[in-house]
Amino acid sequence: MRVPYQKLKAEFERVLLSIDLPLEKARQCAAIFAANSRDGVYSHGLNRFPAFVQTVKEGLFKPDAEAVMVNNLGAIEQWNGNFGLGMLNANRCMRRAIELAGEYGIGCVAIKNTNHWMRGGTYGLQAADAGFIGICFTNTIANLPPWGGLDPRLGNNPLVIAVPRKGGHILLDMAISQYSVGKLMESKSQNKRLPLPGGYDQEGNLSTDADAILQSKRMLPIGFWKGSGLSLMLDLLATLLSRGKSTSKISEHEKEWGVSQVFICLKTGTEQNERLINEILGYTKSSNPVDGEQVSYPGENMLKTRERNLLEGIPVDEEIWKRVLAM
């Protein structure tokens, strides 16, 4: 089943207004959720929307709260999200990082006491749309075991890097696990096996069964011990730069809230960028493809999915769509 982009966005806005989000905030949140599904990130679009609504109803997110700057260090600023809507806090911080980069060549905004930003790539693309390189990351509740451990002690901390390009921005938006929690939940709901092992089952065997991995809470970090180390470093940087909560403190509660995030913008300011970028991409894509595969750069398939979904409508999980329509 496919639903037009504008219809999806309108339904999201209607539901958010019904739970008393201010009009402008409802519109911004609805646009982000719809854009995520439009770009093929269904796990952080329609599929995540009912959970977001429930979280707002439970009072973990404060719709009326605004992010404020608490410390200025020149090109680096520290902000307090006051437990407001994570998507809007992230948008505000990236906007400020863009402003700082315009003034200093580089801008860094670290925020504490904020909440889930949904798709991190949203804010990388925000920087790239403004002509800047964007880098951002967040810590999370502990949901990933460190290498050599059985118990979750690391956050599945997303890392986003975006590079502006006229022919379509390059966007790396990755979880530190082989598959994000959202992707595992999506595969579970569709009763699909993962193409590659994504973690361990409760007997300690590598598995392509998303449900078994979710039950064991033993997701596989990318690059094994390297992904484990990267997750730890991202948590350290997010916590130290924002003076906010670490994964350890966030995990004291059953549900994730009050996370720490970092938004960095870089101004390159050279007309040679496009030639250099295309040179690198061209060389990468000149590799002979494996049978049935294709060489693509990060974000390339997203652009193709966006084009198709805008033309044909966005594919939706019919059960979740019915739930949204009934809200």
Short mmCIF file of C-alpha atoms in Angstrom, two decimals:
data_model
loop_
_atom_site.label_atom_id
_atom_site.label_comp_id
_atom_site.label_asym_id
_atom_site.label_seq_id
_atom_site.Cartn_x
_atom_site.Cartn_y
_atom_site.Cartn_z
CA MET A 1 0.00 0.00 0.00
CA ARG A 2 1.33 3.45 -0.94
CA VAL A 3 0.24 6.79 0.50
CA PRO A 4 1.01 10.22 -1.03
CA TYR A 5 3.67 12.20 0.84
CA GLN A 6 1.37 15.15 1.53
CA LYS A 7 -1.34 12.84 2.89
CA LEU A 8 1.15 11.20 5.24
CA LYS A 9 2.38 14.56 6.50
CA ALA A 10 -1.18 15.88 6.96
CA GLU A 11 -2.18 12.87 9.08
CA PHE A 12 0.91 13.21 11.25
CA GLU A 13 0.13 16.89 11.82
CA ARG A 14 -3.51 16.14 12.65
CA VAL A 15 -2.54 13.58 15.30
CA LEU A 16 0.12 15.81 16.85
CA LEU A 17 -2.33 18.70 17.13
CA SER A 18 -4.79 16.35 18.83
CA ILE A 19 -2.28 15.70 21.64
CA ASP A 20 -1.81 19.45 22.12
CA LEU A 21 1.47 20.13 20.35
CA PRO A 22 1.67 23.81 19.35
CA LEU A 23 0.81 24.32 15.68
CA GLU A 24 4.29 25.21 14.42
CA LYS A 25 5.94 22.38 16.36
CA ALA A 26 3.34 19.91 15.09
CA ARG A 27 4.07 21.00 11.52
CA GLN A 28 7.83 20.68 11.94
CA CYS A 29 7.62 17.24 13.58
CA ALA A 30 5.12 16.00 10.99
CA ALA A 31 7.40 17.16 8.17
CA ILE A 32 10.38 15.30 9.66
CA PHE A 33 8.45 12.05 10.15
CA ALA A 34 7.03 12.24 6.62
CA ALA A 35 10.44 13.05 5.12
CA ASN A 36 11.97 10.05 6.87
CA SER A 37 9.44 7.70 5.29
CA ARG A 38 9.75 9.53 1.96
CA ASP A 39 13.49 8.79 1.96
CA GLY A 40 12.99 5.13 2.78
CA VAL A 41 13.86 5.34 6.49
CA TYR A 42 10.53 3.80 7.49
CA SER A 43 11.83 2.69 10.88
CA HIS A 44 12.10 6.36 11.90
CA GLY A 45 9.10 7.61 9.93
CA LEU A 46 5.63 6.09 10.06
CA ASN A 47 6.79 3.00 11.96
CA ARG A 48 8.16 5.10 14.86
CA PHE A 49 5.33 7.62 14.92
CA PRO A 50 2.90 5.78 17.28
CA ALA A 51 5.71 5.26 19.82
CA PHE A 52 6.58 8.97 19.65
CA VAL A 53 2.95 9.93 20.29
CA GLN A 54 2.82 7.58 23.28
CA THR A 55 6.04 9.06 24.69
CA VAL A 56 4.60 12.58 24.48
CA LYS A 57 1.42 11.38 26.20
CA GLU A 58 3.51 9.85 28.99
CA GLY A 59 5.16 13.22 29.62
CA LEU A 60 8.76 12.14 28.97
CA PHE A 61 9.05 14.77 26.23
CA LYS A 62 8.00 18.33 27.06
CA PRO A 63 6.43 19.87 23.94
CA ASP A 64 6.49 23.41 25.33
CA ALA A 65 10.19 23.34 26.35
CA GLU A 66 12.78 25.25 24.33
CA ALA A 67 16.51 24.63 23.99
CA VAL A 68 18.69 27.44 25.40
CA MET A 69 22.39 28.24 25.25
CA VAL A 70 24.12 27.89 28.63
CA ASN A 71 27.78 28.46 27.72
CA ASN A 72 29.61 30.21 24.88
CA LEU A 73 33.18 29.29 24.00
CA GLY A 74 33.46 31.09 20.68
CA ALA A 75 33.01 28.52 17.91
CA ILE A 76 31.79 26.01 20.51
CA GLU A 77 28.54 26.39 22.43
CA GLN A 78 26.83 24.28 25.08
CA TRP A 79 23.04 24.12 25.16
CA ASN A 80 20.35 22.69 27.43
CA GLY A 81 17.43 20.98 25.68
CA ASN A 82 15.24 21.09 28.82
CA PHE A 83 13.83 17.66 27.86
CA GLY A 84 11.95 19.15 24.90
CA LEU A 85 11.20 17.52 21.55
CA GLY A 86 14.44 15.99 20.34
CA MET A 87 13.81 16.61 16.63
CA LEU A 88 13.25 20.33 17.14
CA ASN A 89 16.16 20.69 19.57
CA ALA A 90 18.40 19.01 16.99
CA ASN A 91 17.17 21.29 14.22
CA ARG A 92 17.82 24.36 16.37
CA CYS A 93 21.33 23.21 17.32
CA MET A 94 22.31 22.45 13.73
CA ARG A 95 20.99 25.85 12.67
CA ARG A 96 23.21 27.44 15.29
CA ALA A 97 26.21 25.33 14.23
CA ILE A 98 25.68 26.57 10.67
CA GLU A 99 25.65 30.17 11.90
CA LEU A 100 28.86 29.63 13.88
CA ALA A 101 30.57 27.99 10.90
CA GLY A 102 29.59 30.96 8.76
CA GLU A 103 31.39 33.21 11.25
CA TYR A 104 34.36 31.06 12.32
CA GLY A 105 34.68 28.47 9.55
CA ILE A 106 33.69 25.81 12.07
CA GLY A 107 30.80 25.58 14.51
CA CYS A 108 30.10 23.07 17.25
CA VAL A 109 26.95 22.96 19.37
CA ALA A 110 26.66 20.31 22.09
CA ILE A 111 23.34 19.85 23.86
CA LYS A 112 22.36 18.04 27.04
CA ASN A 113 18.93 17.00 28.37
CA THR A 114 17.46 16.42 24.92
CA ASN A 115 15.58 13.48 23.41
CA HIS A 116 15.55 11.10 20.45
CA TRP A 117 16.19 12.95 17.20
CA MET A 118 14.57 10.17 15.08
CA ARG A 119 16.71 10.01 11.88
CA GLY A 120 20.09 11.63 12.49
CA GLY A 121 20.56 12.10 8.75
CA THR A 122 17.90 14.84 8.86
CA TYR A 123 20.42 17.19 10.47
CA GLY A 124 23.33 16.18 8.27
CA LEU A 125 21.18 17.03 5.26
CA GLN A 126 20.21 20.30 6.95
CA ALA A 127 23.88 21.31 7.01
CA ALA A 128 24.51 20.09 3.47
CA ASP A 129 21.49 22.02 2.15
CA ALA A 130 23.12 25.15 3.60
CA GLY A 131 26.40 24.32 1.81
CA PHE A 132 28.30 23.03 4.85
CA ILE A 133 29.81 19.69 5.82
CA GLY A 134 27.77 18.38 8.74
CA ILE A 135 28.83 15.93 11.44
CA CYS A 136 26.58 14.91 14.31
CA PHE A 137 26.23 12.14 16.84
CA THR A 138 24.25 11.21 19.93
CA ASN A 139 24.49 8.82 22.82
CA THR A 140 21.62 6.52 23.77
CA ILE A 141 20.40 4.14 26.43
CA ALA A 142 22.63 1.06 26.84
CA ASN A 143 21.48 -1.45 24.23
CA LEU A 144 24.76 -2.85 22.89
CA PRO A 145 27.21 -5.13 24.73
CA PRO A 146 30.87 -4.04 24.67
CA TRP A 147 33.18 -6.39 22.81
CA GLY A 148 33.93 -9.31 25.10
CA GLY A 149 30.87 -8.65 27.27
CA LEU A 150 27.40 -10.14 27.58
CA ASP A 151 25.45 -7.26 29.12
CA PRO A 152 24.46 -4.03 27.31
CA ARG A 153 26.78 -1.27 28.50
CA LEU A 154 27.20 0.81 25.34
CA GLY A 155 24.74 2.95 23.43
CA ASN A 156 23.98 2.19 19.81
CA ASN A 157 25.25 5.71 19.18
CA PRO A 158 24.46 6.95 15.64
CA LEU A 159 27.10 8.81 13.64
CA VAL A 160 26.17 11.12 10.75
CA ILE A 161 28.49 12.76 8.19
CA ALA A 162 27.08 14.75 5.28
CA VAL A 163 28.97 16.40 2.41
CA PRO A 164 27.14 18.88 0.15
CA ARG A 165 27.06 18.11 -3.58
CA LYS A 166 25.06 19.60 -6.44
CA GLY A 167 24.18 16.22 -7.87
CA GLY A 168 22.84 14.99 -4.54
CA HIS A 169 24.42 15.18 -1.11
CA ILE A 170 26.60 12.37 0.23
CA LEU A 171 25.14 11.14 3.50
CA LEU A 172 26.54 8.58 5.91
CA ASP A 173 23.95 7.86 8.59
CA MET A 174 24.84 4.77 10.55
CA ALA A 175 24.14 3.03 13.80
CA ILE A 176 27.05 1.40 15.62
CA SER A 177 25.31 -1.97 15.49
CA GLN A 178 25.23 -3.96 12.26
CA TYR A 179 21.51 -3.12 12.10
CA SER A 180 19.76 -0.36 14.02
CA VAL A 181 17.11 -1.26 16.59
CA GLY A 182 14.53 0.28 14.27
CA LYS A 183 15.66 -1.95 11.40
CA LEU A 184 15.50 -5.04 13.64
CA MET A 185 11.97 -4.14 14.73
CA GLU A 186 10.97 -3.56 11.11
CA SER A 187 12.35 -6.96 10.06
CA LYS A 188 10.61 -8.61 13.01
CA SER A 189 7.23 -7.08 12.14
CA GLN A 190 7.60 -8.23 8.51
CA ASN A 191 8.84 -11.67 9.60
CA LYS A 192 11.95 -11.26 7.43
CA ARG A 193 15.39 -12.75 8.04
CA LEU A 194 18.34 -10.36 8.03
CA PRO A 195 20.66 -10.65 5.01
CA LEU A 196 23.68 -10.96 7.33
CA PRO A 197 24.03 -11.85 11.04
CA GLY A 198 23.04 -8.88 13.18
CA GLY A 199 23.67 -10.24 16.66
CA TYR A 200 23.36 -13.25 18.89
CA ASP A 201 20.43 -15.39 19.98
CA GLN A 202 19.90 -16.37 23.62
CA GLU A 203 22.16 -19.41 23.16
CA GLY A 204 25.03 -17.18 22.06
CA ASN A 205 24.92 -18.09 18.37
CA LEU A 206 25.22 -15.51 15.60
CA SER A 207 21.75 -15.03 14.14
CA THR A 208 19.80 -13.49 11.27
CA ASP A 209 16.58 -13.69 13.31
CA ALA A 210 15.71 -10.10 14.30
CA ASP A 211 13.31 -11.23 17.04
CA ALA A 212 15.92 -13.51 18.63
CA ILE A 213 18.47 -10.68 18.63
CA LEU A 214 16.01 -8.25 20.22
CA GLN A 215 15.22 -10.80 22.93
CA SER A 216 18.88 -11.50 23.73
CA LYS A 217 19.76 -7.77 23.65
CA ARG A 218 23.09 -8.76 22.11
CA MET A 219 23.37 -6.81 18.86
CA LEU A 220 26.57 -7.16 16.89
CA PRO A 221 28.69 -3.98 16.72
CA ILE A 222 30.03 -3.00 13.30
CA GLY A 223 33.62 -4.10 12.88
CA PHE A 224 33.34 -6.17 16.08
CA TRP A 225 35.76 -4.61 18.61
CA LYS A 226 36.23 -1.52 16.40
CA GLY A 227 32.53 -0.67 16.54
CA SER A 228 32.57 -1.25 20.29
CA GLY A 229 35.42 1.25 20.66
CA LEU A 230 33.73 3.78 18.38
CA SER A 231 30.53 3.65 20.42
CA LEU A 232 32.49 4.30 23.61
CA MET A 233 34.31 7.28 22.08
CA LEU A 234 31.09 8.85 20.78
CA ASP A 235 29.57 8.58 24.26
CA LEU A 236 32.67 10.19 25.77
CA LEU A 237 32.62 13.08 23.28
CA ALA A 238 28.87 13.72 23.56
CA THR A 239 29.02 13.69 27.36
CA LEU A 240 32.18 15.78 27.76
CA LEU A 241 31.25 18.41 25.17
CA SER A 242 27.67 18.86 26.40
CA ARG A 243 28.28 18.27 30.13
CA GLY A 244 25.19 16.10 29.91
CA LYS A 245 24.27 12.53 30.74
CA SER A 246 26.36 9.56 29.65
CA THR A 247 24.93 6.25 28.49
CA SER A 248 25.48 5.01 32.05
CA LYS A 249 23.23 7.72 33.53
CA ILE A 250 20.64 7.54 30.74
CA SER A 251 20.33 3.79 31.39
CA GLU A 252 19.29 4.30 35.01
CA HIS A 253 15.75 4.72 33.66
CA GLU A 254 13.74 2.09 31.81
CA LYS A 255 13.02 4.43 28.91
CA GLU A 256 15.45 6.61 26.98
CA TRP A 257 15.31 10.35 27.63
CA GLY A 258 17.73 13.16 28.48
CA VAL A 259 20.42 12.17 25.96
CA SER A 260 23.47 14.21 24.89
CA GLN A 261 24.17 15.23 21.29
CA VAL A 262 26.80 17.09 19.24
CA PHE A 263 26.36 19.06 15.98
CA ILE A 264 29.42 20.19 14.00
CA CYS A 265 29.53 22.25 10.80
CA LEU A 266 32.54 22.90 8.57
CA LYS A 267 32.82 25.57 5.89
CA THR A 268 35.11 24.55 3.02
CA GLY A 269 34.59 27.61 0.81
CA THR A 270 36.21 26.40 -2.41
CA GLU A 271 34.91 26.05 -5.96
CA GLN A 272 37.03 22.93 -6.45
CA ASN A 273 34.84 20.89 -4.11
CA GLU A 274 32.47 19.59 -6.77
CA ARG A 275 35.32 18.40 -9.01
CA LEU A 276 37.13 16.72 -6.15
CA ILE A 277 33.98 15.03 -4.86
CA ASN A 278 33.03 13.70 -8.29
CA GLU A 279 36.59 12.48 -8.83
CA ILE A 280 36.43 10.45 -5.60
CA LEU A 281 32.95 9.10 -6.31
CA GLY A 282 33.82 8.22 -9.90
CA TYR A 283 36.90 6.29 -8.83
CA THR A 284 34.93 4.44 -6.15
CA LYS A 285 32.13 3.48 -8.52
CA SER A 286 34.60 2.29 -11.19
CA SER A 287 35.13 -0.90 -9.17
CA ASN A 288 33.73 -4.00 -10.90
CA PRO A 289 30.52 -4.91 -9.06
CA VAL A 290 29.91 -8.26 -7.40
CA ASP A 291 27.26 -10.34 -9.18
CA GLY A 292 23.83 -8.91 -8.49
CA GLU A 293 25.25 -5.95 -6.58
CA GLN A 294 25.99 -2.35 -7.45
CA VAL A 295 28.59 0.09 -6.22
CA SER A 296 26.94 3.13 -4.66
CA TYR A 297 28.00 5.98 -2.42
CA PRO A 298 26.33 6.72 0.96
CA GLY A 299 23.00 8.42 0.31
CA GLU A 300 22.74 7.48 -3.37
CA ASN A 301 20.03 4.87 -2.88
CA MET A 302 18.18 7.26 -0.56
CA LEU A 303 17.89 9.78 -3.39
CA LYS A 304 16.50 7.11 -5.72
CA THR A 305 13.99 6.00 -3.09
CA ARG A 306 12.92 9.60 -2.48
CA GLU A 307 12.28 10.17 -6.18
CA ARG A 308 10.23 6.99 -6.51
CA ASN A 309 8.22 7.57 -3.33
CA LEU A 310 7.32 11.12 -4.33
CA LEU A 311 6.17 9.84 -7.72
CA GLU A 312 4.35 6.65 -6.68
CA GLY A 313 3.51 7.30 -3.03
CA ILE A 314 5.22 6.10 0.15
CA PRO A 315 4.92 2.38 0.99
CA VAL A 316 3.39 1.93 4.44
CA ASP A 317 2.82 -0.85 6.91
CA GLU A 318 -0.96 -1.12 6.61
CA GLU A 319 -1.54 -2.02 10.26
CA ILE A 320 0.51 0.93 11.52
CA TRP A 321 -1.18 3.24 8.99
CA LYS A 322 -4.60 2.14 10.23
CA ARG A 323 -3.50 2.90 13.82
CA VAL A 324 -2.45 6.40 12.83
CA LEU A 325 -5.71 7.05 10.96
CA ALA A 326 -7.64 5.93 14.06
CA MET A 327 -5.73 8.24 16.43
#
